[in-house]
Amino acid sequence: MSIDVEHLTLADATGLIRDRKLSPVELARAYLDRIERHDGAINSFITVTGETALERAKQAEREIQAGHYRGPMHGVPYALKDIVETKGIPTTAHSRVLRDYVPAQDAVVEQKLAAAGGVLLGKLACLEFAHASPSVDQAWPQARNPWNTDHGFTGGSSTGSASAVAASLTPCAIGTDTGGSVRNPAALCGITGLMPTYGRVSRRGVIPYSFSLDHVGPMAWTARDCAIMLQSIAGYDEGDPGSLQTPVPDFVSPLDGKIAGMRIGLLRYMYEEDMTADDDILAAMRETVRRLESLGAVVTEVRARPLMDYHDCKLVIGVAEFYSVHEADFARRFHEYGADLQTKTFQGAFLGAADYLQAQRVRRHLAQDMQRTIEPFDALLVASNVRPAPRIQPKTRSSTEYFQKPNITAVFNVTGNPAIAIPNGFSASGLPLSCMIVGKRFDEARILKIADALERETPWAARRPALPEK
Amino acid sequence: MTPRKVTAREVLEEGARRGIAFTPEQAEAVSIATTSLLESAARLRDAVSRNDEPAFGFRVPLQDAARP
């Protein structure tokens, strides 16, 4: 039986597998075939775990046939950003520094997905240590954007996660987000990416970029898909100091498309004043506001702090924490780092203790302000970014050009609020656009509900890129 | 607070102290990026200049509070 996985969502696969209309083994084979056929054009995988996938798929099939259905991820393929540790499988962080690293145990997120019966297809490309700028001198080629493989950047740093989902090489993937690294690539590749609340998903076993800003989150075609995946990976972990012991609600059942009466705060100043979005994005945002209102939501403009405040805070904390992780390796193995990280990492050597502590103090104020801003609302709405996918630059770009400027996604890494980027149309040149819905802490269920309601009203998440074969 | 500027020479010296041999081009790139970073740090210091909160659970007494 030949399976067309191109338009299959995670939720589709779940339903078909649960009803025994789809074989997990045949599904895994279909994705592995598609990876073989297309990944040469987009470079999204660093390691394909074909044998592991087929073993797990066979086990899932046996269990389901025997009536032991574990839940919505059972028999469903997924892939992991290659900074998520996997027992016996190389975990490179897309860096020569870790090219021979084979972890002795799985990260918690992988433990949970495996326990849910998921089928690991492989490990995905990213920017080096989730922090480098897009570079051409790394150990593996950078992932390409399936919507324009010639010159479309995927966004960073979960590059392979976004491109693999957008190319339908996996129905879902795990990414990590320190300043937007789930949501930005999701936005540029036309898929959905959720950064859960800080503390919702364990980071134990995920190679850190910045301890106090890192999040692990799902990436897939739809909000419903992300809800299914989040359900499997959420929960307290005493081994992650940032993890919080709070109940995990049902993320999937509330997705009924009904948002009448909900109050949405619009952070328009972020993409019209503090940054100036392209006309395509401005038009798409106006249309989204109209769509929300037609669904019965009440949209009101609201302001938080200037984008630059969050940017300063994220930059100082991120650079300091990254340097603290890499200081020893950086001195010993300098030449194994890519050119961009060779210059970018060393900034941390010039920050003082007071710089870091002041940044964390300011952060607390910014986070408190954001909780006050969002309090009267069910959620906030903002553009995910101000441009569609930029061209891949022929040379390595310097840090100051690319990352040392404000972005909207990083605001919510600083404040710890959950945020989901969803498809929001296409530019005149055919590249995906995206908007972001932000929730109160630990209120992922509500932003998933709003995202799902919007996705039901639009065709964006059903459109697929034309993929070259290589 | 006036942000500190880090020169390419300082980068080369600090790198050498840690056993890292930057090229002049790399040192210049680090210098530019670090100066921008320290501008961010200076803005943050200005944002919380008053010692009026229990930062991380520890509070240093204000000079004024020590007066009779």
Coordinates of C-alpha atoms in Angstrom, one line a residue:
Chain A
M1 CA 0.0 0.0 0.0
S2 CA 1.4 3.4 -1.0
I3 CA 0.7 6.2 1.5
D4 CA 0.6 9.9 0.4
V5 CA 2.1 11.6 3.5
E6 CA 2.4 15.0 1.9
H7 CA -1.0 16.2 3.2
L8 CA -1.1 14.0 6.3
T9 CA -1.1 15.9 9.6
L10 CA -0.1 14.4 12.9
A11 CA -3.8 14.4 13.9
D12 CA -4.8 12.6 10.7
A13 CA -2.1 9.9 11.3
T14 CA -3.3 9.5 15.0
G15 CA -6.9 8.9 14.0
L16 CA -6.0 6.5 11.3
I17 CA -3.6 4.5 13.4
R18 CA -6.0 4.4 16.4
D19 CA -8.8 3.1 14.1
R20 CA -6.3 0.5 12.6
K21 CA -6.8 2.0 9.1
L22 CA -3.1 2.9 8.8
S23 CA -0.1 0.7 9.6
P24 CA 2.6 2.4 11.6
V25 CA 5.2 0.3 9.7
E26 CA 3.9 1.4 6.3
L27 CA 3.7 5.0 7.6
A28 CA 7.3 4.9 8.8
R29 CA 8.4 3.4 5.5
A30 CA 6.5 6.1 3.6
Y31 CA 8.3 8.9 5.5
L32 CA 11.7 7.2 5.2
D33 CA 11.2 6.9 1.4
R34 CA 10.3 10.6 1.2
I35 CA 13.3 11.5 3.2
E36 CA 15.5 9.5 0.8
R37 CA 13.8 11.2 -2.2
H38 CA 13.7 14.8 -1.1
D39 CA 16.1 15.5 1.8
G40 CA 19.0 16.0 -0.5
A41 CA 17.3 19.2 -1.6
I42 CA 16.7 20.7 1.8
N43 CA 19.3 19.1 4.2
S44 CA 17.0 18.9 7.1
F45 CA 18.3 15.6 8.6
I46 CA 21.8 15.1 10.0
T47 CA 21.0 11.4 11.1
V48 CA 18.2 9.3 9.7
T49 CA 17.4 6.5 12.2
G50 CA 15.7 4.1 9.8
E51 CA 16.3 0.9 11.7
T52 CA 15.2 2.4 15.0
A53 CA 12.1 3.8 13.3
L54 CA 11.1 0.5 11.8
E55 CA 11.7 -1.4 15.0
R56 CA 9.6 1.0 17.0
A57 CA 6.9 1.0 14.3
K58 CA 6.7 -2.8 14.3
Q59 CA 6.4 -2.7 18.1
A60 CA 3.7 -0.1 17.9
E61 CA 1.8 -2.2 15.3
R62 CA 2.0 -5.3 17.4
E63 CA 0.8 -3.5 20.5
I64 CA -2.1 -1.8 18.7
Q65 CA -3.1 -5.0 16.9
A66 CA -3.2 -6.6 20.4
G67 CA -5.4 -3.9 21.7
H68 CA -2.8 -2.0 23.7
Y69 CA -3.2 1.5 22.3
R70 CA -1.0 3.9 24.3
G71 CA -2.4 7.2 23.0
P72 CA -2.2 9.8 20.2
M73 CA 1.6 9.5 19.6
H74 CA 1.5 5.7 19.4
G75 CA 2.9 4.7 16.0
V76 CA 3.3 8.3 14.9
P77 CA 6.7 9.3 13.4
Y78 CA 8.6 12.4 14.7
A79 CA 12.1 13.8 14.6
L80 CA 14.3 15.7 17.0
K81 CA 16.5 18.8 16.7
D82 CA 20.0 17.5 17.0
I83 CA 20.6 19.1 20.4
V84 CA 18.2 16.7 22.1
E85 CA 20.3 13.8 23.5
T86 CA 19.5 10.3 22.3
K87 CA 20.9 7.2 23.8
G88 CA 23.2 5.4 21.3
I89 CA 22.4 7.9 18.5
P90 CA 24.9 10.7 17.7
T91 CA 23.9 14.1 19.0
T92 CA 26.0 16.7 17.3
A93 CA 24.4 20.1 18.0
H94 CA 25.4 20.7 14.3
S95 CA 28.9 21.3 15.5
R96 CA 32.3 19.7 14.8
V97 CA 32.9 20.0 18.5
L98 CA 30.3 17.2 19.1
R99 CA 30.7 15.3 15.9
D100 CA 31.6 12.1 17.7
Y101 CA 29.3 12.5 20.7
V102 CA 27.0 9.6 21.4
P103 CA 24.9 10.1 24.6
A104 CA 24.6 7.4 27.1
Q105 CA 21.0 8.3 27.8
D106 CA 17.9 10.0 26.3
A107 CA 16.7 13.5 27.1
V108 CA 13.5 13.6 29.0
V109 CA 11.5 14.8 26.0
E110 CA 12.8 11.8 24.0
Q111 CA 12.0 9.4 26.9
K112 CA 8.4 10.7 26.9
L113 CA 7.9 10.5 23.2
A114 CA 9.3 6.9 23.1
A115 CA 7.2 6.0 26.1
A116 CA 4.1 7.3 24.2
G117 CA 4.9 4.9 21.4
G118 CA 6.3 7.5 18.9
V119 CA 8.6 6.5 16.1
L120 CA 11.9 8.4 15.9
L121 CA 12.8 9.1 12.2
G122 CA 16.1 10.9 13.0
K123 CA 18.0 13.9 14.2
L124 CA 17.6 17.3 12.6
A125 CA 19.9 20.1 11.5
C126 CA 20.1 23.3 13.4
L127 CA 22.3 26.4 13.7
E128 CA 25.5 25.4 15.5
F129 CA 24.7 24.9 19.2
A130 CA 21.4 26.6 18.5
H131 CA 23.2 30.0 18.6
A132 CA 25.3 30.6 15.5
S133 CA 24.1 32.7 12.6
P134 CA 23.4 31.0 9.3
S135 CA 26.8 29.9 8.1
V136 CA 28.3 28.0 5.2
D137 CA 31.3 26.6 7.0
Q138 CA 29.7 24.1 9.3
A139 CA 30.1 20.4 9.6
W140 CA 26.9 19.7 7.8
P141 CA 25.1 21.9 5.2
Q142 CA 22.4 24.3 6.5
A143 CA 18.8 23.3 6.1
R144 CA 16.9 24.9 3.2
N145 CA 13.5 26.4 3.2
P146 CA 11.1 24.1 1.2
W147 CA 9.2 27.1 0.0
N148 CA 12.3 28.4 -1.8
T149 CA 15.2 26.0 -1.7
D150 CA 17.4 28.2 -3.8
H151 CA 17.6 31.2 -1.5
G152 CA 15.0 31.0 1.2
F153 CA 16.5 31.0 4.8
T154 CA 14.6 28.7 7.2
G155 CA 15.0 30.9 10.2
G156 CA 16.9 29.8 13.2
S157 CA 17.8 27.8 15.1
S158 CA 15.5 24.8 14.7
T159 CA 16.2 24.9 11.0
G160 CA 15.9 21.2 10.2
S161 CA 12.8 20.8 12.4
A162 CA 10.9 23.5 10.4
S163 CA 12.1 22.4 7.0
A164 CA 11.5 18.7 7.6
V165 CA 7.9 19.3 8.7
A166 CA 7.2 21.8 5.8
A167 CA 8.6 19.3 3.3
S168 CA 6.4 16.5 4.9
L169 CA 9.5 14.4 5.8
T170 CA 8.0 14.0 9.3
P171 CA 4.5 15.0 10.6
C172 CA 6.0 16.7 13.6
A173 CA 9.3 17.6 15.2
I174 CA 10.8 18.9 18.4
G175 CA 12.6 22.2 18.4
T176 CA 14.1 24.5 21.1
D177 CA 13.5 28.2 21.6
T178 CA 15.8 30.6 23.3
G179 CA 14.9 33.8 21.4
G180 CA 12.4 32.5 18.9
S181 CA 14.1 29.3 17.6
V182 CA 10.8 27.3 17.4
R183 CA 8.6 30.1 16.3
N184 CA 10.8 31.9 13.8
P185 CA 11.6 28.9 11.6
A186 CA 8.0 27.8 11.9
A187 CA 7.0 31.2 10.7
L188 CA 9.4 31.3 7.8
C189 CA 8.5 27.7 6.7
G190 CA 4.7 28.1 6.9
I191 CA 4.1 25.7 9.8
T192 CA 3.0 26.0 13.4
G193 CA 5.4 26.1 16.3
L194 CA 4.7 26.4 20.0
M195 CA 7.0 27.7 22.7
P196 CA 5.4 26.4 26.0
T197 CA 5.6 28.3 29.2
Y198 CA 9.0 28.4 30.8
G199 CA 8.9 25.3 33.1
R200 CA 6.2 23.4 31.3
V201 CA 8.5 21.0 29.3
S202 CA 11.7 19.5 30.8
R203 CA 15.0 20.5 29.2
R204 CA 17.0 17.8 30.9
G205 CA 19.2 16.2 28.3
V206 CA 18.9 19.1 25.9
I207 CA 22.3 20.7 25.2
P208 CA 21.8 24.2 26.7
Y209 CA 22.2 27.5 25.0
S210 CA 20.9 29.7 27.8
F211 CA 19.7 28.1 31.0
S212 CA 17.1 30.7 31.9
L213 CA 15.8 31.3 28.4
D214 CA 15.7 27.8 26.8
H215 CA 12.4 26.1 26.0
V216 CA 11.5 22.9 24.3
G217 CA 8.5 22.9 22.0
P218 CA 6.6 21.1 19.3
M219 CA 6.5 22.0 15.6
A220 CA 3.9 20.6 13.2
W221 CA 1.4 21.7 10.6
T222 CA -1.4 22.7 12.9
A223 CA -2.3 23.8 16.4
R224 CA -4.1 20.5 17.0
D225 CA -0.9 18.6 16.1
C226 CA 1.1 20.8 18.5
A227 CA -1.5 20.1 21.2
I228 CA -1.1 16.4 20.7
M229 CA 2.6 16.5 20.9
L230 CA 2.7 18.9 23.9
Q231 CA 0.3 16.5 25.8
S232 CA 3.0 13.8 25.5
I233 CA 6.0 15.9 26.5
A234 CA 4.6 18.3 29.2
G235 CA 5.1 17.8 32.9
Y236 CA 7.2 18.4 36.0
D237 CA 10.8 17.1 36.1
E238 CA 12.8 17.5 39.3
G239 CA 16.0 17.1 37.2
D240 CA 15.3 20.4 35.4
P241 CA 15.8 23.4 37.8
G242 CA 13.4 25.5 35.7
S243 CA 10.6 22.9 35.7
L244 CA 7.5 23.9 37.7
Q245 CA 5.2 21.5 39.4
T246 CA 1.8 22.4 38.0
P247 CA -1.1 20.4 36.6
V248 CA -1.0 19.4 32.9
P249 CA -4.5 20.1 31.4
D250 CA -6.1 18.4 28.4
F251 CA -4.7 20.5 25.5
V252 CA -6.7 18.7 22.7
S253 CA -10.3 18.3 23.8
P254 CA -11.0 22.1 24.1
L255 CA -10.1 22.6 20.4
D256 CA -13.7 23.2 19.1
G257 CA -13.2 26.4 17.0
K258 CA -15.3 28.5 19.5
I259 CA -13.7 31.7 20.7
A260 CA -16.7 34.0 20.9
G261 CA -16.3 36.5 23.7
M262 CA -12.6 36.0 24.1
R263 CA -10.6 39.2 24.6
I264 CA -7.5 39.6 22.5
G265 CA -4.9 42.3 23.1
L266 CA -3.2 43.5 19.9
L267 CA 0.5 44.4 20.3
R268 CA 0.5 46.4 17.0
Y269 CA 3.2 48.8 18.1
M270 CA 5.8 46.0 18.1
Y271 CA 5.5 45.4 14.3
E272 CA 4.4 48.9 13.2
E273 CA 6.4 51.3 15.3
D274 CA 9.3 49.6 17.2
M275 CA 9.9 47.6 14.0
T276 CA 8.3 48.2 10.6
A277 CA 6.8 45.1 9.0
D278 CA 6.5 44.5 5.3
D279 CA 3.2 45.6 3.7
D280 CA 2.3 41.9 3.1
I281 CA 2.6 41.2 6.8
L282 CA 0.7 44.4 7.8
A283 CA -2.2 43.4 5.5
A284 CA -2.2 39.8 6.8
M285 CA -2.4 41.1 10.4
R286 CA -5.3 43.4 9.6
E287 CA -7.1 40.4 8.0
T288 CA -6.4 38.3 11.1
V289 CA -7.9 40.9 13.4
R290 CA -11.0 41.0 11.2
R291 CA -11.2 37.2 11.3
L292 CA -10.9 37.1 15.0
E293 CA -13.7 39.7 15.3
S294 CA -15.9 37.7 12.9
L295 CA -15.5 34.7 15.2
G296 CA -16.8 36.8 18.1
A297 CA -13.5 37.8 19.8
V298 CA -13.0 41.3 21.0
V299 CA -9.7 42.8 19.8
T300 CA -8.2 45.8 21.6
E301 CA -4.8 47.5 21.1
V302 CA -2.5 47.3 24.1
R303 CA 1.1 48.2 24.8
A304 CA 3.8 46.6 26.8
R305 CA 7.5 47.9 27.0
P306 CA 9.6 48.9 24.0
L307 CA 11.0 46.0 22.1
M308 CA 14.5 47.3 22.7
D309 CA 14.1 46.7 26.5
Y310 CA 13.5 43.0 25.9
H311 CA 16.2 42.8 23.3
D312 CA 18.9 44.2 25.7
C313 CA 17.8 41.8 28.4
K314 CA 17.8 38.7 26.2
L315 CA 21.1 39.6 24.6
V316 CA 23.1 40.0 27.8
I317 CA 21.6 37.0 29.5
G318 CA 21.9 34.8 26.4
V319 CA 25.5 35.7 25.7
A320 CA 26.5 35.3 29.3
E321 CA 24.9 32.0 29.8
F322 CA 26.1 30.7 26.4
Y323 CA 29.7 31.6 27.3
S324 CA 29.4 30.0 30.7
V325 CA 28.5 26.7 28.9
H326 CA 31.2 26.9 26.4
E327 CA 34.1 28.7 28.1
A328 CA 36.3 25.6 28.6
D329 CA 35.6 23.9 25.3
F330 CA 36.1 27.3 23.5
A331 CA 39.6 27.7 24.7
R332 CA 40.6 24.1 24.1
R333 CA 38.8 23.4 20.8
F334 CA 38.5 26.9 19.3
H335 CA 39.2 25.7 15.7
E336 CA 36.4 23.2 15.8
Y337 CA 33.8 25.9 16.2
G338 CA 32.3 27.4 13.1
A339 CA 33.5 30.9 12.0
D340 CA 30.5 32.6 13.4
L341 CA 30.6 31.1 16.8
Q342 CA 34.4 31.7 17.0
T343 CA 33.6 35.4 17.1
K344 CA 30.2 35.4 18.6
T345 CA 31.0 33.3 21.7
F346 CA 33.9 35.4 22.9
Q347 CA 31.7 38.4 23.6
G348 CA 30.8 36.7 26.8
A349 CA 34.3 37.0 28.1
F350 CA 33.8 40.8 28.4
L351 CA 30.6 40.8 30.4
G352 CA 30.9 41.3 34.2
A353 CA 28.9 39.7 37.0
A354 CA 27.0 43.0 37.5
D355 CA 26.0 43.1 33.8
Y356 CA 24.4 39.7 34.1
L357 CA 22.7 40.4 37.5
Q358 CA 21.3 43.7 36.3
A359 CA 19.9 42.0 33.2
Q360 CA 18.1 39.4 35.4
R361 CA 16.8 42.2 37.6
V362 CA 15.4 44.1 34.6
R363 CA 14.0 40.9 33.3
R364 CA 11.9 40.4 36.5
H365 CA 10.4 43.8 36.0
L366 CA 9.7 43.1 32.3
A367 CA 8.1 39.8 33.2
Q368 CA 5.9 41.4 35.9
D369 CA 4.9 44.2 33.5
M370 CA 3.9 41.6 30.8
Q371 CA 1.7 39.7 33.3
R372 CA -0.1 43.0 34.1
T373 CA -0.4 43.7 30.4
I374 CA -2.0 40.4 29.6
E375 CA -4.2 40.2 32.7
P376 CA -7.4 41.7 31.2
F377 CA -7.1 39.5 28.1
D378 CA -7.4 35.9 27.2
A379 CA -4.4 36.2 24.9
L380 CA -2.2 38.7 23.0
L381 CA -1.8 38.9 19.2
V382 CA 1.3 40.1 17.3
A383 CA 3.2 39.4 14.1
S384 CA 5.7 36.6 14.4
N385 CA 8.3 38.7 12.5
V386 CA 8.5 41.6 10.1
R387 CA 9.8 40.0 6.9
P388 CA 9.2 36.7 5.2
A389 CA 12.2 34.3 4.7
P390 CA 15.2 36.4 3.7
R391 CA 17.8 35.3 1.2
I392 CA 20.6 33.0 2.3
Q393 CA 23.7 35.1 2.2
P394 CA 26.6 33.8 0.2
K395 CA 29.0 34.6 3.0
T396 CA 28.8 34.1 6.7
R397 CA 27.1 37.1 8.2
S398 CA 28.5 38.7 11.3
S399 CA 26.7 38.5 14.6
T400 CA 25.9 42.2 14.7
E401 CA 24.2 42.0 11.4
Y402 CA 21.9 39.2 12.2
F403 CA 21.2 38.6 15.8
Q404 CA 22.1 41.8 17.6
K405 CA 18.9 43.6 16.7
P406 CA 15.4 43.3 18.3
N407 CA 13.0 40.6 17.3
I408 CA 9.4 40.1 18.5
T409 CA 9.7 36.4 19.4
A410 CA 12.4 37.0 22.1
V411 CA 10.1 39.2 24.1
F412 CA 8.4 36.1 25.4
N413 CA 11.5 34.1 26.2
V414 CA 12.4 37.0 28.5
T415 CA 8.9 37.0 30.1
G416 CA 8.3 33.2 30.1
N417 CA 4.9 33.4 28.5
P418 CA 3.8 30.6 26.1
A419 CA 3.5 31.7 22.4
I420 CA 2.4 29.9 19.3
A421 CA 3.3 31.0 15.7
I422 CA 0.8 30.0 13.1
P423 CA 0.5 30.3 9.3
N424 CA -1.0 33.7 8.3
G425 CA -1.0 33.7 4.5
F426 CA 1.7 34.2 1.9
S427 CA 3.7 37.1 0.6
A428 CA 3.4 38.3 -3.0
S429 CA 6.5 36.3 -3.7
G430 CA 4.9 33.1 -2.4
L431 CA 6.7 32.9 1.0
P432 CA 4.8 32.0 4.2
L433 CA 3.7 34.7 6.6
S434 CA 2.9 34.1 10.3
C435 CA 1.2 35.6 13.3
M436 CA 1.8 34.8 17.0
I437 CA -0.7 34.3 19.8
V438 CA 0.7 34.7 23.4
G439 CA -0.9 33.4 26.5
K440 CA -0.8 33.8 30.2
R441 CA 1.7 31.5 32.0
F442 CA 0.7 27.9 31.8
D443 CA -2.3 28.8 29.7
E444 CA -1.2 27.0 26.5
A445 CA -4.7 25.4 26.2
R446 CA -6.2 28.8 25.5
I447 CA -3.7 29.9 22.8
L448 CA -4.0 26.5 21.2
K449 CA -7.7 27.0 21.1
I450 CA -7.4 30.4 19.5
A451 CA -4.8 29.2 17.0
D452 CA -7.0 26.2 16.1
A453 CA -10.0 28.5 15.6
L454 CA -8.0 30.7 13.2
E455 CA -6.6 27.7 11.3
R456 CA -10.1 26.3 10.7
E457 CA -11.0 29.6 9.0
T458 CA -8.0 29.7 6.6
P459 CA -6.4 27.4 4.0
W460 CA -2.9 28.3 4.9
A461 CA -1.9 25.2 6.9
A462 CA -3.2 22.9 4.1
R463 CA -0.9 24.4 1.4
R464 CA 2.3 22.5 0.6
P465 CA 5.5 23.6 -1.1
A466 CA 6.5 22.1 -4.5
L467 CA 9.6 20.1 -3.6
P468 CA 12.4 19.3 -5.9
E469 CA 13.8 15.7 -5.9
K470 CA 17.5 15.3 -5.2
Chain B
M1 CA 26.2 54.8 32.3
T2 CA 28.7 55.3 29.4
P3 CA 29.2 51.9 27.7
R4 CA 32.7 50.6 27.6
K5 CA 34.3 50.1 24.1
V6 CA 36.3 47.0 23.6
T7 CA 39.0 47.4 21.0
A8 CA 40.3 44.7 18.6
R9 CA 43.7 44.9 20.5
E10 CA 41.9 44.1 23.8
V11 CA 40.3 41.1 22.1
L12 CA 43.6 39.8 20.8
E13 CA 45.2 40.2 24.3
E14 CA 42.3 38.6 26.2
G15 CA 42.2 35.8 23.6
A16 CA 45.9 35.2 24.0
R17 CA 45.6 35.1 27.8
R18 CA 43.1 32.3 27.3
G19 CA 45.1 30.5 24.6
I20 CA 43.0 31.6 21.7
A21 CA 44.7 33.1 18.7
F22 CA 42.2 35.3 16.9
T23 CA 43.1 36.7 13.5
P24 CA 42.9 40.5 13.2
E25 CA 39.7 40.2 11.2
Q26 CA 38.1 38.0 14.0
A27 CA 39.3 40.4 16.7
E28 CA 37.6 43.3 14.8
A29 CA 34.4 41.4 14.5
V30 CA 34.4 40.5 18.2
S31 CA 35.2 44.1 19.0
I32 CA 32.2 45.4 17.1
A33 CA 29.8 42.8 18.5
T34 CA 31.1 43.2 22.1
T35 CA 30.8 47.0 22.0
S36 CA 27.2 46.6 20.9
L37 CA 26.6 44.1 23.7
L38 CA 28.1 46.4 26.3
E39 CA 25.8 49.2 25.0
S40 CA 22.9 46.8 25.9
A41 CA 24.4 46.1 29.3
A42 CA 24.8 49.8 30.0
R43 CA 21.1 50.5 29.2
L44 CA 20.1 47.7 31.6
R45 CA 22.2 49.1 34.3
D46 CA 20.5 52.5 33.9
A47 CA 17.2 50.8 34.0
V48 CA 17.7 49.5 37.6
S49 CA 20.1 52.0 39.1
R50 CA 18.2 52.3 42.4
N51 CA 18.8 49.7 45.1
D52 CA 15.2 49.5 46.1
E53 CA 14.3 45.8 45.8
P54 CA 15.4 42.6 47.3
A55 CA 17.4 41.3 44.4
F56 CA 17.7 37.5 44.6
G57 CA 16.6 37.5 48.2
F58 CA 19.4 39.7 49.5
R59 CA 19.1 43.4 50.3
V60 CA 22.0 45.8 50.8
P61 CA 21.0 48.6 53.2
L62 CA 20.6 52.0 51.6
Q63 CA 23.0 54.7 52.9
D64 CA 20.0 56.9 53.7
A65 CA 18.4 54.2 55.8
A66 CA 21.5 54.0 58.0
R67 CA 21.2 57.7 59.1
P68 CA 19.5 58.4 62.4

